[in-house]
Amino acid sequence: MKIDISTSSPIQLPRLSVRALPRSLPPVANETIGSFVARLAFVNHINCRDLIRVLAPTCRSQLRAPEKIVRLHLLAGATGIKSTHLAYALPEIRGQLLDQGVSGLKGMTIAGHPNRIHPACRLCMGAKNVVGRVSVWRRPDQNICLRHGIWIGRDVTTPADQFCVNDLPEMLQAQRRHGKLISRYGHRAVNYHYGHAHNIVDVSSRLPSPTKRWSRMLYFFEREKVERLPRSYSSAAMYPEAVALTNILISPYWRHSAVHGSPIEQDKFFRHIQLKDLTNGPPNLDRSLWGWIREHQPQPWRHTGQQFLDLRTHLRSPVAE
């Protein structure tokens, strides 16, 4: 008997299913798939690689990248949790839910650049009775856990790098101010200018100097009573100045004064930064700050009126749009 392939309907392969694990646990918001699978294997006393083989039966050779091969419906069957709930909590497999036509994901944290993988707040995990290390995707503006006053942002690679900043009110105020900037200007613009501001403050005050950053560093050394501190302390010490400088760089008024203004207006821009004490030394001699100004000045190869459009088109938003 011959079958006409051109007219016959495509073969429907059976949908694979798995038996539910003896013990399930809910994922943490924005948790990495690798972290969730590892915790799931730990509480069920099975090997993590064996569990990945079950959740990704067609890709046995890519066990080092579970976020690319774990199937959402198999993970739902193994945990007993609805696919929708898992996809909303795990950014790396959320795309499998989009293939099913599910909407309502606007504003949710995405997996990949510009977001980074950091340990979840240790106090939040302790309050939820979560055992083991939890890694989450965190946006560039998420640096302090306001619920517990813990630094969880840049240069935090292990839970031991997290530390309390409740005794520094300007740190908590900077985190709230960072959020207000995003509400006003959007994620793309704030992330772009915050990256420049962070670099300007870092280069300016990297070495010991009479700056607010090093005043906080001395306070941290005295408080912790140690000779060496993790790098996360240095990043946190300059966070208020980085956010304050971001507020200036993103302002249309100050940006116009620095980029297109007259020498008098440009001098007013530098004096404003010096008055805020955001850099070490005269701001008009700061090479990093001048680099930001030159990047925004009209270039011969750019079309008129497209000076800032390029910044919005080639940068990736940290949230789904």
mmCIF file of C-alpha atoms in Angstrom:
data_model
loop_
_atom_site.group_PDB
_atom_site.id
_atom_site.type_symbol
_atom_site.label_atom_id
_atom_site.label_comp_id
_atom_site.label_asym_id
_atom_site.label_seq_id
_atom_site.Cartn_x
_atom_site.Cartn_y
_atom_site.Cartn_z
ATOM 1 C CA MET A 1 0.000 0.000 0.000
ATOM 2 C CA LYS A 2 1.372 3.383 -1.010
ATOM 3 C CA ILE A 3 0.742 6.626 0.838
ATOM 4 C CA ASP A 4 0.626 9.925 -0.974
ATOM 5 C CA ILE A 5 2.751 12.174 1.274
ATOM 6 C CA SER A 6 1.725 15.333 -0.573
ATOM 7 C CA THR A 7 -1.939 14.956 0.362
ATOM 8 C CA SER A 8 -1.769 13.127 3.652
ATOM 9 C CA SER A 9 -1.974 15.053 6.934
ATOM 10 C CA PRO A 10 1.200 15.455 9.013
ATOM 11 C CA ILE A 11 1.913 12.769 11.570
ATOM 12 C CA GLN A 12 0.981 13.824 15.110
ATOM 13 C CA LEU A 13 3.679 12.685 17.504
ATOM 14 C CA PRO A 14 2.503 11.755 21.010
ATOM 15 C CA ARG A 15 3.099 14.415 23.658
ATOM 16 C CA LEU A 16 5.641 13.186 26.171
ATOM 17 C CA SER A 17 4.686 13.131 29.826
ATOM 18 C CA VAL A 18 6.498 12.425 33.069
ATOM 19 C CA ARG A 19 5.468 11.162 36.462
ATOM 20 C CA ALA A 20 5.180 13.788 39.189
ATOM 21 C CA LEU A 21 8.085 13.938 41.616
ATOM 22 C CA PRO A 22 7.440 12.893 45.224
ATOM 23 C CA ARG A 23 8.108 16.409 46.489
ATOM 24 C CA SER A 24 7.489 19.691 44.689
ATOM 25 C CA LEU A 25 8.462 23.255 45.492
ATOM 26 C CA PRO A 26 7.407 26.598 44.013
ATOM 27 C CA PRO A 27 9.882 28.676 42.014
ATOM 28 C CA VAL A 28 11.073 32.061 43.206
ATOM 29 C CA ALA A 29 10.136 35.079 41.099
ATOM 30 C CA ASN A 30 12.579 35.497 38.177
ATOM 31 C CA GLU A 31 14.588 32.437 39.246
ATOM 32 C CA THR A 32 16.951 30.879 36.728
ATOM 33 C CA ILE A 33 15.894 27.514 35.374
ATOM 34 C CA GLY A 34 19.231 26.012 36.435
ATOM 35 C CA SER A 35 18.692 27.134 40.029
ATOM 36 C CA PHE A 36 15.129 25.797 40.131
ATOM 37 C CA VAL A 37 16.011 22.410 38.636
ATOM 38 C CA ALA A 38 18.949 22.057 41.040
ATOM 39 C CA ARG A 39 16.726 22.770 44.053
ATOM 40 C CA LEU A 40 14.079 20.415 42.721
ATOM 41 C CA ALA A 41 16.626 17.623 42.358
ATOM 42 C CA PHE A 42 18.046 18.290 45.830
ATOM 43 C CA VAL A 43 14.742 18.012 47.704
ATOM 44 C CA ASN A 44 13.906 14.793 45.839
ATOM 45 C CA HIS A 45 17.359 13.241 46.450
ATOM 46 C CA ILE A 46 18.124 12.668 42.776
ATOM 47 C CA ASN A 47 20.987 13.675 40.524
ATOM 48 C CA CYS A 48 20.475 17.014 38.780
ATOM 49 C CA ARG A 49 21.814 15.689 35.469
ATOM 50 C CA ASP A 50 19.394 12.769 35.578
ATOM 51 C CA LEU A 51 16.493 15.151 36.165
ATOM 52 C CA ILE A 52 17.551 17.297 33.208
ATOM 53 C CA ARG A 53 17.623 14.190 31.009
ATOM 54 C CA VAL A 54 13.994 13.579 31.944
ATOM 55 C CA LEU A 55 12.940 17.203 31.396
ATOM 56 C CA ALA A 56 14.837 17.421 28.082
ATOM 57 C CA PRO A 57 14.665 13.937 26.505
ATOM 58 C CA THR A 58 15.611 15.105 22.996
ATOM 59 C CA CYS A 59 18.819 16.973 23.864
ATOM 60 C CA ARG A 60 20.934 14.716 26.015
ATOM 61 C CA SER A 61 24.232 16.301 24.967
ATOM 62 C CA GLN A 62 23.528 19.869 26.190
ATOM 63 C CA LEU A 63 23.301 19.324 29.919
ATOM 64 C CA ARG A 64 25.317 22.472 30.636
ATOM 65 C CA ALA A 65 22.584 24.764 29.309
ATOM 66 C CA PRO A 66 19.293 23.568 30.854
ATOM 67 C CA GLU A 67 17.551 26.877 30.076
ATOM 68 C CA LYS A 68 17.751 26.036 26.355
ATOM 69 C CA ILE A 69 16.436 22.481 26.486
ATOM 70 C CA VAL A 70 14.038 22.062 29.435
ATOM 71 C CA ARG A 71 10.482 21.593 28.180
ATOM 72 C CA LEU A 72 7.822 23.600 29.970
ATOM 73 C CA HIS A 73 5.109 20.929 29.840
ATOM 74 C CA LEU A 74 7.483 18.282 31.219
ATOM 75 C CA LEU A 75 8.546 20.560 34.064
ATOM 76 C CA ALA A 76 4.890 21.208 34.841
ATOM 77 C CA GLY A 77 4.188 17.467 34.909
ATOM 78 C CA ALA A 78 7.145 16.776 37.187
ATOM 79 C CA THR A 79 6.268 19.506 39.681
ATOM 80 C CA GLY A 80 2.482 19.456 39.503
ATOM 81 C CA ILE A 81 2.501 23.228 38.945
ATOM 82 C CA LYS A 82 0.606 24.808 36.049
ATOM 83 C CA SER A 83 2.660 25.738 33.014
ATOM 84 C CA THR A 84 1.421 29.322 33.205
ATOM 85 C CA HIS A 85 2.645 29.720 36.779
ATOM 86 C CA LEU A 86 6.056 28.260 35.944
ATOM 87 C CA ALA A 87 6.488 30.446 32.866
ATOM 88 C CA TYR A 88 5.620 33.604 34.738
ATOM 89 C CA ALA A 89 8.226 32.802 37.415
ATOM 90 C CA LEU A 90 11.022 31.454 35.159
ATOM 91 C CA PRO A 91 12.060 33.998 32.485
ATOM 92 C CA GLU A 92 14.225 31.563 30.498
ATOM 93 C CA ILE A 93 11.350 29.268 29.516
ATOM 94 C CA ARG A 94 8.749 31.998 29.224
ATOM 95 C CA GLY A 95 9.155 31.975 25.467
ATOM 96 C CA GLN A 96 7.581 28.505 25.324
ATOM 97 C CA LEU A 97 4.448 30.045 26.805
ATOM 98 C CA LEU A 98 4.473 32.822 24.207
ATOM 99 C CA ASP A 99 4.373 30.161 21.504
ATOM 100 C CA GLN A 100 0.963 29.187 22.884
ATOM 101 C CA GLY A 101 -0.388 32.700 22.375
ATOM 102 C CA VAL A 102 -0.433 33.703 26.053
ATOM 103 C CA SER A 103 -0.189 37.466 26.628
ATOM 104 C CA GLY A 104 0.085 39.686 29.690
ATOM 105 C CA LEU A 105 3.873 39.471 30.048
ATOM 106 C CA LYS A 106 4.570 43.175 29.473
ATOM 107 C CA GLY A 107 6.818 44.666 32.119
ATOM 108 C CA MET A 108 8.198 41.341 33.346
ATOM 109 C CA THR A 109 11.941 40.799 33.771
ATOM 110 C CA ILE A 110 13.579 39.062 30.818
ATOM 111 C CA ALA A 111 16.480 36.593 30.765
ATOM 112 C CA GLY A 112 19.768 37.858 29.348
ATOM 113 C CA HIS A 113 21.444 41.207 28.808
ATOM 114 C CA PRO A 114 21.156 43.797 30.278
ATOM 115 C CA ASN A 115 19.921 41.762 33.263
ATOM 116 C CA ARG A 116 22.353 39.726 35.328
ATOM 117 C CA ILE A 117 22.227 36.597 37.447
ATOM 118 C CA HIS A 118 22.611 37.304 41.168
ATOM 119 C CA PRO A 119 21.839 35.405 44.368
ATOM 120 C CA ALA A 120 18.401 36.169 45.761
ATOM 121 C CA CYS A 121 18.169 38.191 48.964
ATOM 122 C CA ARG A 122 19.196 35.793 51.726
ATOM 123 C CA LEU A 123 16.740 37.292 54.223
ATOM 124 C CA CYS A 124 13.835 37.010 51.769
ATOM 125 C CA MET A 125 14.708 33.368 51.133
ATOM 126 C CA GLY A 126 15.002 32.705 54.849
ATOM 127 C CA ALA A 127 11.584 34.272 55.471
ATOM 128 C CA LYS A 128 10.082 31.973 52.814
ATOM 129 C CA ASN A 129 11.846 28.912 54.290
ATOM 130 C CA VAL A 130 13.747 28.334 51.040
ATOM 131 C CA VAL A 131 16.709 26.003 51.532
ATOM 132 C CA GLY A 132 19.788 26.247 49.337
ATOM 133 C CA ARG A 133 21.192 28.921 47.059
ATOM 134 C CA VAL A 134 18.718 30.630 44.746
ATOM 135 C CA SER A 135 19.881 32.531 41.655
ATOM 136 C CA VAL A 136 17.580 35.063 40.012
ATOM 137 C CA TRP A 137 17.600 37.399 37.008
ATOM 138 C CA ARG A 138 17.935 40.934 38.329
ATOM 139 C CA ARG A 139 17.535 44.226 36.470
ATOM 140 C CA PRO A 140 20.264 46.927 36.643
ATOM 141 C CA ASP A 141 17.990 49.079 38.809
ATOM 142 C CA GLN A 142 17.458 46.356 41.434
ATOM 143 C CA ASN A 143 20.371 46.917 43.794
ATOM 144 C CA ILE A 144 18.907 47.047 47.292
ATOM 145 C CA CYS A 145 16.196 44.921 48.884
ATOM 146 C CA LEU A 146 14.082 47.665 50.420
ATOM 147 C CA ARG A 147 12.236 45.161 52.602
ATOM 148 C CA HIS A 148 15.396 44.135 54.488
ATOM 149 C CA GLY A 149 17.889 46.875 53.542
ATOM 150 C CA ILE A 150 20.344 44.423 51.959
ATOM 151 C CA TRP A 151 22.697 45.242 49.063
ATOM 152 C CA ILE A 152 21.916 42.661 46.346
ATOM 153 C CA GLY A 153 23.167 44.458 43.232
ATOM 154 C CA ARG A 154 26.423 44.846 41.324
ATOM 155 C CA ASP A 155 29.357 42.538 42.210
ATOM 156 C CA VAL A 156 27.234 40.294 44.426
ATOM 157 C CA THR A 157 28.184 36.758 43.359
ATOM 158 C CA THR A 158 27.431 34.801 46.539
ATOM 159 C CA PRO A 159 25.063 35.363 49.494
ATOM 160 C CA ALA A 160 28.157 36.232 51.547
ATOM 161 C CA ASP A 161 28.640 39.348 49.379
ATOM 162 C CA GLN A 162 25.299 40.752 50.551
ATOM 163 C CA PHE A 163 25.358 43.159 53.478
ATOM 164 C CA CYS A 164 23.109 45.533 55.386
ATOM 165 C CA VAL A 165 22.846 49.197 54.386
ATOM 166 C CA ASN A 166 19.984 50.178 56.691
ATOM 167 C CA ASP A 167 22.327 52.418 58.674
ATOM 168 C CA LEU A 168 22.999 54.533 55.543
ATOM 169 C CA PRO A 169 19.721 56.313 54.690
ATOM 170 C CA GLU A 170 21.136 57.792 51.464
ATOM 171 C CA MET A 171 21.524 54.262 50.083
ATOM 172 C CA LEU A 172 17.834 53.453 50.485
ATOM 173 C CA GLN A 173 16.905 56.874 49.139
ATOM 174 C CA ALA A 174 19.063 56.253 46.051
ATOM 175 C CA GLN A 175 17.240 52.984 45.328
ATOM 176 C CA ARG A 176 13.853 54.689 45.532
ATOM 177 C CA ARG A 177 15.120 57.552 43.374
ATOM 178 C CA HIS A 178 16.378 55.050 40.813
ATOM 179 C CA GLY A 179 12.890 53.605 40.545
ATOM 180 C CA LYS A 180 11.340 57.042 40.129
ATOM 181 C CA LEU A 181 13.711 57.806 37.258
ATOM 182 C CA ILE A 182 12.552 54.652 35.477
ATOM 183 C CA SER A 183 8.923 55.607 36.006
ATOM 184 C CA ARG A 184 9.612 58.966 34.381
ATOM 185 C CA TYR A 185 12.078 58.159 31.577
ATOM 186 C CA GLY A 186 11.723 54.411 31.004
ATOM 187 C CA HIS A 187 14.103 51.478 31.407
ATOM 188 C CA ARG A 188 16.156 51.960 28.235
ATOM 189 C CA ALA A 189 17.108 55.593 28.813
ATOM 190 C CA VAL A 190 17.813 55.167 32.531
ATOM 191 C CA ASN A 191 19.918 52.034 32.041
ATOM 192 C CA TYR A 192 21.971 53.759 29.348
ATOM 193 C CA HIS A 193 22.719 56.893 31.369
ATOM 194 C CA TYR A 194 23.151 54.954 34.622
ATOM 195 C CA GLY A 195 25.848 52.867 32.958
ATOM 196 C CA HIS A 196 27.718 56.029 31.993
ATOM 197 C CA ALA A 197 27.180 57.621 35.402
ATOM 198 C CA HIS A 198 28.436 54.512 37.194
ATOM 199 C CA ASN A 199 31.559 54.461 35.043
ATOM 200 C CA ILE A 200 32.220 58.187 35.562
ATOM 201 C CA VAL A 201 31.928 57.955 39.350
ATOM 202 C CA ASP A 202 33.922 54.721 39.462
ATOM 203 C CA VAL A 203 36.865 56.030 37.435
ATOM 204 C CA SER A 204 36.873 59.316 39.315
ATOM 205 C CA SER A 205 36.915 57.835 42.834
ATOM 206 C CA ARG A 206 38.441 54.394 42.329
ATOM 207 C CA LEU A 207 41.558 55.255 44.327
ATOM 208 C CA PRO A 208 41.413 56.511 47.931
ATOM 209 C CA SER A 209 40.244 60.107 47.807
ATOM 210 C CA PRO A 210 38.284 62.661 49.873
ATOM 211 C CA THR A 211 34.956 61.610 48.380
ATOM 212 C CA LYS A 212 31.679 60.342 49.791
ATOM 213 C CA ARG A 213 32.415 56.930 48.324
ATOM 214 C CA TRP A 214 35.552 56.527 50.402
ATOM 215 C CA SER A 215 33.862 57.958 53.482
ATOM 216 C CA ARG A 216 31.415 55.079 53.245
ATOM 217 C CA MET A 217 34.218 52.601 52.562
ATOM 218 C CA LEU A 218 35.985 53.715 55.760
ATOM 219 C CA TYR A 219 32.710 53.305 57.606
ATOM 220 C CA PHE A 220 32.300 49.776 56.218
ATOM 221 C CA PHE A 221 35.845 48.825 57.281
ATOM 222 C CA GLU A 222 35.218 50.164 60.766
ATOM 223 C CA ARG A 223 31.838 48.464 61.051
ATOM 224 C CA GLU A 224 32.929 45.044 59.772
ATOM 225 C CA LYS A 225 36.312 45.210 61.556
ATOM 226 C CA VAL A 226 38.206 43.497 58.712
ATOM 227 C CA GLU A 227 41.172 44.393 56.523
ATOM 228 C CA ARG A 228 39.584 43.379 53.206
ATOM 229 C CA LEU A 229 36.023 43.661 51.939
ATOM 230 C CA PRO A 230 34.283 42.070 48.934
ATOM 231 C CA ARG A 231 33.986 44.151 45.774
ATOM 232 C CA SER A 232 30.271 44.559 46.387
ATOM 233 C CA TYR A 233 31.047 47.046 49.168
ATOM 234 C CA SER A 234 32.912 49.302 46.737
ATOM 235 C CA SER A 235 30.050 49.218 44.225
ATOM 236 C CA ALA A 236 27.517 50.011 46.927
ATOM 237 C CA ALA A 237 29.597 52.864 48.335
ATOM 238 C CA MET A 238 29.270 54.896 45.113
ATOM 239 C CA TYR A 239 25.632 54.012 44.361
ATOM 240 C CA PRO A 240 24.060 57.276 45.670
ATOM 241 C CA GLU A 241 26.440 59.382 43.566
ATOM 242 C CA ALA A 242 25.852 57.205 40.479
ATOM 243 C CA VAL A 243 22.075 57.664 40.763
ATOM 244 C CA ALA A 244 22.425 61.420 41.399
ATOM 245 C CA LEU A 245 24.641 61.785 38.337
ATOM 246 C CA THR A 246 22.167 59.715 36.302
ATOM 247 C CA ASN A 247 19.470 62.223 37.223
ATOM 248 C CA ILE A 248 21.634 64.991 35.744
ATOM 249 C CA LEU A 249 22.762 63.185 32.596
ATOM 250 C CA ILE A 250 19.244 62.103 31.672
ATOM 251 C CA SER A 251 17.719 65.531 32.245
ATOM 252 C CA PRO A 252 16.924 67.193 28.887
ATOM 253 C CA TYR A 253 17.902 70.592 30.307
ATOM 254 C CA TRP A 254 21.331 69.586 31.579
ATOM 255 C CA ARG A 255 21.998 67.334 28.589
ATOM 256 C CA HIS A 256 21.338 70.243 26.220
ATOM 257 C CA SER A 257 23.563 72.530 28.300
ATOM 258 C CA ALA A 258 26.427 70.031 28.187
ATOM 259 C CA VAL A 259 26.128 68.920 24.563
ATOM 260 C CA HIS A 260 24.663 71.815 22.582
ATOM 261 C CA GLY A 261 24.953 74.747 24.965
ATOM 262 C CA SER A 262 27.313 77.696 24.857
ATOM 263 C CA PRO A 263 30.549 77.680 26.885
ATOM 264 C CA ILE A 264 28.699 79.538 29.638
ATOM 265 C CA GLU A 265 25.937 76.936 29.753
ATOM 266 C CA GLN A 266 28.471 74.116 29.662
ATOM 267 C CA ASP A 267 30.361 75.685 32.535
ATOM 268 C CA LYS A 268 27.092 75.864 34.457
ATOM 269 C CA PHE A 269 26.647 72.119 33.844
ATOM 270 C CA PHE A 270 30.090 71.339 35.268
ATOM 271 C CA ARG A 271 29.577 73.620 38.264
ATOM 272 C CA HIS A 272 26.271 71.891 39.025
ATOM 273 C CA ILE A 273 28.017 68.508 39.160
ATOM 274 C CA GLN A 274 30.801 69.951 41.300
ATOM 275 C CA LEU A 275 28.255 71.482 43.667
ATOM 276 C CA LYS A 276 26.674 68.048 44.151
ATOM 277 C CA ASP A 277 30.171 66.633 44.891
ATOM 278 C CA LEU A 278 29.664 63.698 42.527
ATOM 279 C CA THR A 279 33.210 63.392 41.145
ATOM 280 C CA ASN A 280 36.728 63.634 42.511
ATOM 281 C CA GLY A 281 38.242 66.868 41.285
ATOM 282 C CA PRO A 282 36.913 69.416 38.763
ATOM 283 C CA PRO A 283 34.249 67.787 36.528
ATOM 284 C CA ASN A 284 35.463 69.731 33.472
ATOM 285 C CA LEU A 285 38.708 67.729 33.658
ATOM 286 C CA ASP A 286 37.002 64.340 33.909
ATOM 287 C CA ARG A 287 37.768 62.303 30.778
ATOM 288 C CA SER A 288 34.865 59.899 31.281
ATOM 289 C CA LEU A 289 32.413 62.794 31.524
ATOM 290 C CA TRP A 290 33.838 64.345 28.370
ATOM 291 C CA GLY A 291 33.457 60.950 26.673
ATOM 292 C CA TRP A 292 29.729 61.017 27.459
ATOM 293 C CA ILE A 293 29.462 64.557 26.045
ATOM 294 C CA ARG A 294 31.274 63.670 22.814
ATOM 295 C CA GLU A 295 29.070 60.607 22.336
ATOM 296 C CA HIS A 296 26.004 62.839 22.311
ATOM 297 C CA GLN A 297 27.420 65.552 20.085
ATOM 298 C CA PRO A 298 26.399 65.556 16.397
ATOM 299 C CA GLN A 299 28.601 63.325 14.265
ATOM 300 C CA PRO A 300 29.183 63.638 10.505
ATOM 301 C CA TRP A 301 28.014 60.080 9.866
ATOM 302 C CA ARG A 302 24.742 60.570 11.751
ATOM 303 C CA HIS A 303 21.637 61.924 10.102
ATOM 304 C CA THR A 304 20.324 65.161 11.561
ATOM 305 C CA GLY A 305 17.705 64.508 14.209
ATOM 306 C CA GLN A 306 18.879 60.925 14.842
ATOM 307 C CA GLN A 307 21.345 61.688 17.611
ATOM 308 C CA PHE A 308 19.375 60.012 20.396
ATOM 309 C CA LEU A 309 17.255 57.638 18.337
ATOM 310 C CA ASP A 310 20.235 55.309 17.926
ATOM 311 C CA LEU A 311 20.478 54.894 21.700
ATOM 312 C CA ARG A 312 16.895 53.708 21.919
ATOM 313 C CA THR A 313 16.973 51.271 19.010
ATOM 314 C CA HIS A 314 20.131 49.271 19.677
ATOM 315 C CA LEU A 315 19.722 48.946 23.466
ATOM 316 C CA ARG A 316 17.722 46.050 24.853
ATOM 317 C CA SER A 317 15.103 46.677 27.508
ATOM 318 C CA PRO A 318 15.433 44.654 30.737
ATOM 319 C CA VAL A 319 11.686 44.014 30.754
ATOM 320 C CA ALA A 320 9.272 42.583 28.207
ATOM 321 C CA GLU A 321 7.661 45.250 26.038
#
